[in-house]
Amino acid sequence: LNIMSAPLRRSGLQQQVMRLYGGFLRQLRAKVLDQNCGLTVEQLPEVRRNIRMQFEKNRNIPKTDFMRIEYLIRNGEKQLKAFANPTVTGISTAGS
Amino acid sequence: SNLLNNGSKSQQISLLPSLSTRQFSEGAGAKQARMQTFSVYRWDPNGTEAPTEVDYQVDVSDCPMILDILIKIKNQQDTTLSFRRSCREGICGSCSMNIDGTNTLACLCRTKPGSGVKTRILPLPHVSIVKDLVGDLTLFYDHYKAIEPWLQRKTPKEDENVEHYMSIEDRKKLDGMYECILCACCSTSCPSFWWNADKYYGPAALMQAFRWIDDSRDEFTKERLERLNDAWKLYRCHGIMNCTNTCPKHLEPSVAIQKIKHAIDNM
């Protein structure tokens, strides 16, 4: 999903992707601010880079391929929901 | 087998001599190969192609049920075919899919007789696809969670050391509802659920809601009914009856939903 070419209007699907990305970053900041979560400020840039990488991996999917984009959004939302759980202190992906 | 457990051979008495000679002449267990075509929905989220239906030619002489055929395709023809399955006996509810237009369990759906016939195998309708025949049932499970499928009491038990007692008549009221295996065939066959899957609970969750409403041991009946008394959660049901029609365990969710509506009327 090519979001960095600054479209005139973002489509609903593009907005959903950006909302998901923002959700991850917001959740990350909330966890760092909340001392009990075991995430330190030093780890912030690396985790931010990891989150960005996960989104960048799928940048080149044609924006008409709704099935795949929605599949990825659903997966991302599930991961975000798991991450938002107060007992979770970190999130990482193994493999590809 | 001619061997008894203690290792000695017993004499096999042949009551149908013609049958046994035929067996020996054809070779043990030899059946005529029956070829059928199966058109299976395929989609790989990690690829670039659009969803397609791929035809597989399968010898179904040793496959009494559709699940046997899917496993045979996966073992012998295409290992990448993905589908859910577990018990292979119709009790776990994993292998629910749409076979020739009907939502059933693949392990309970018989192979068609004869050869040269075509069967169409699709995932459950109007469900987001994870891969091939595997659908995303998250909304279905969320609705089941939302009805709070556990016993809720206000008064403690008379005796802490025994279970909650229930008369035989009260226990009979649960028959036809407790057997639900949450296979999602019914909810996914309901057009109302297709159009409002996020808000309408669907026949499976509603039948389980009534299972707890009708449970004589549960003391939160009024609250359960009030929570369902909503234009979206319950009253999207318009008596389409696809659910009862398609249930592979021959249960009747539409009857349970009617009973909920009656109970709310009489509240």
Tab-separated table of N, CA and C in Angstrom, chain A residues 61-62 65-72 74-75 78 81, chain B residues 41 43-45 47-49 51 128-130 136 138 142:
chain	number	residue	atom	x	y	z
A	61	ILE	N	2.179	-4.276	-2.055
A	61	ILE	CA	0.939	-4.947	-2.447
A	61	ILE	C	0.092	-3.953	-3.231
A	62	PRO	N	-0.422	-4.350	-4.407
A	62	PRO	CA	-1.267	-3.417	-5.156
A	62	PRO	C	-2.473	-3.012	-4.317
A	65	ASP	N	-5.704	-5.092	-4.208
A	65	ASP	CA	-5.764	-6.470	-3.708
A	65	ASP	C	-6.392	-6.482	-2.327
A	66	PHE	N	-7.731	-6.236	-2.283
A	66	PHE	CA	-8.406	-6.041	-1.003
A	66	PHE	C	-8.268	-7.239	-0.091
A	67	MET	N	-8.365	-8.446	-0.670
A	67	MET	CA	-8.351	-9.653	0.172
A	67	MET	C	-7.076	-9.713	0.999
A	68	ARG	N	-5.919	-9.464	0.311
A	68	ARG	CA	-4.640	-9.582	1.024
A	68	ARG	C	-4.469	-8.466	2.034
A	69	ILE	N	-4.874	-7.236	1.655
A	69	ILE	CA	-4.702	-6.112	2.572
A	69	ILE	C	-5.552	-6.317	3.808
A	70	GLU	N	-6.799	-6.751	3.594
A	70	GLU	CA	-7.664	-6.978	4.754
A	70	GLU	C	-7.143	-8.109	5.622
A	71	TYR	N	-6.580	-9.133	4.985
A	71	TYR	CA	-5.983	-10.236	5.735
A	71	TYR	C	-4.868	-9.725	6.634
A	72	LEU	N	-4.013	-8.853	6.079
A	72	LEU	CA	-2.896	-8.333	6.863
A	72	LEU	C	-3.388	-7.408	7.969
A	74	ARG	N	-6.260	-7.603	9.491
A	74	ARG	CA	-6.848	-8.433	10.544
A	74	ARG	C	-5.759	-9.028	11.422
A	75	ASN	N	-4.702	-9.527	10.785
A	75	ASN	CA	-3.595	-10.077	11.565
A	75	ASN	C	-2.984	-9.030	12.474
A	78	LYS	N	-5.130	-8.266	15.433
A	78	LYS	CA	-5.049	-9.315	16.455
A	78	LYS	C	-3.781	-9.147	17.276
A	81	LYS	N	-4.135	-6.239	19.599
A	81	LYS	CA	-4.980	-6.566	20.744
A	81	LYS	C	-4.184	-7.365	21.773
B	41	TYR	N	-11.679	-24.681	-3.406
B	41	TYR	CA	-11.297	-23.267	-3.312
B	41	TYR	C	-9.884	-23.161	-2.773
B	43	TRP	N	-6.650	-20.311	-1.970
B	43	TRP	CA	-6.114	-18.953	-1.952
B	43	TRP	C	-4.951	-18.905	-0.988
B	44	ASP	N	-3.835	-18.348	-1.433
B	44	ASP	CA	-2.663	-18.234	-0.591
B	44	ASP	C	-2.449	-16.768	-0.261
B	45	PRO	N	-2.568	-16.376	1.044
B	45	PRO	CA	-2.393	-14.965	1.385
B	45	PRO	C	-0.980	-14.473	1.139
B	47	GLY	N	0.811	-15.234	-1.437
B	47	GLY	CA	1.128	-15.215	-2.872
B	47	GLY	C	0.626	-13.937	-3.498
B	48	THR	N	0.429	-13.985	-4.802
B	48	THR	CA	-0.076	-12.808	-5.493
B	48	THR	C	-1.338	-13.097	-6.288
B	49	GLU	N	-1.721	-14.400	-6.355
B	49	GLU	CA	-2.859	-14.732	-7.218
B	49	GLU	C	-4.161	-14.463	-6.492
B	51	PRO	N	-8.115	-15.671	-5.604
B	51	PRO	CA	-8.645	-17.001	-5.255
B	51	PRO	C	-9.110	-17.748	-6.503
B	128	SER	N	-14.163	-14.209	6.401
B	128	SER	CA	-12.846	-13.826	5.911
B	128	SER	C	-11.943	-15.049	5.873
B	129	ILE	N	-11.174	-15.178	4.797
B	129	ILE	CA	-10.395	-16.403	4.614
B	129	ILE	C	-8.971	-16.201	5.119
B	130	VAL	N	-8.476	-17.181	5.869
B	130	VAL	CA	-7.082	-17.174	6.322
B	130	VAL	C	-6.219	-17.846	5.266
B	136	ASP	N	-11.806	-17.289	9.112
B	136	ASP	CA	-11.547	-16.570	10.358
B	136	ASP	C	-12.836	-16.538	11.175
B	138	THR	N	-13.190	-15.494	14.288
B	138	THR	CA	-13.027	-14.656	15.474
B	138	THR	C	-14.349	-14.018	15.907
B	142	ASP	N	-16.266	-14.420	19.370
B	142	ASP	CA	-16.531	-13.260	20.216
B	142	ASP	C	-17.995	-13.210	20.634
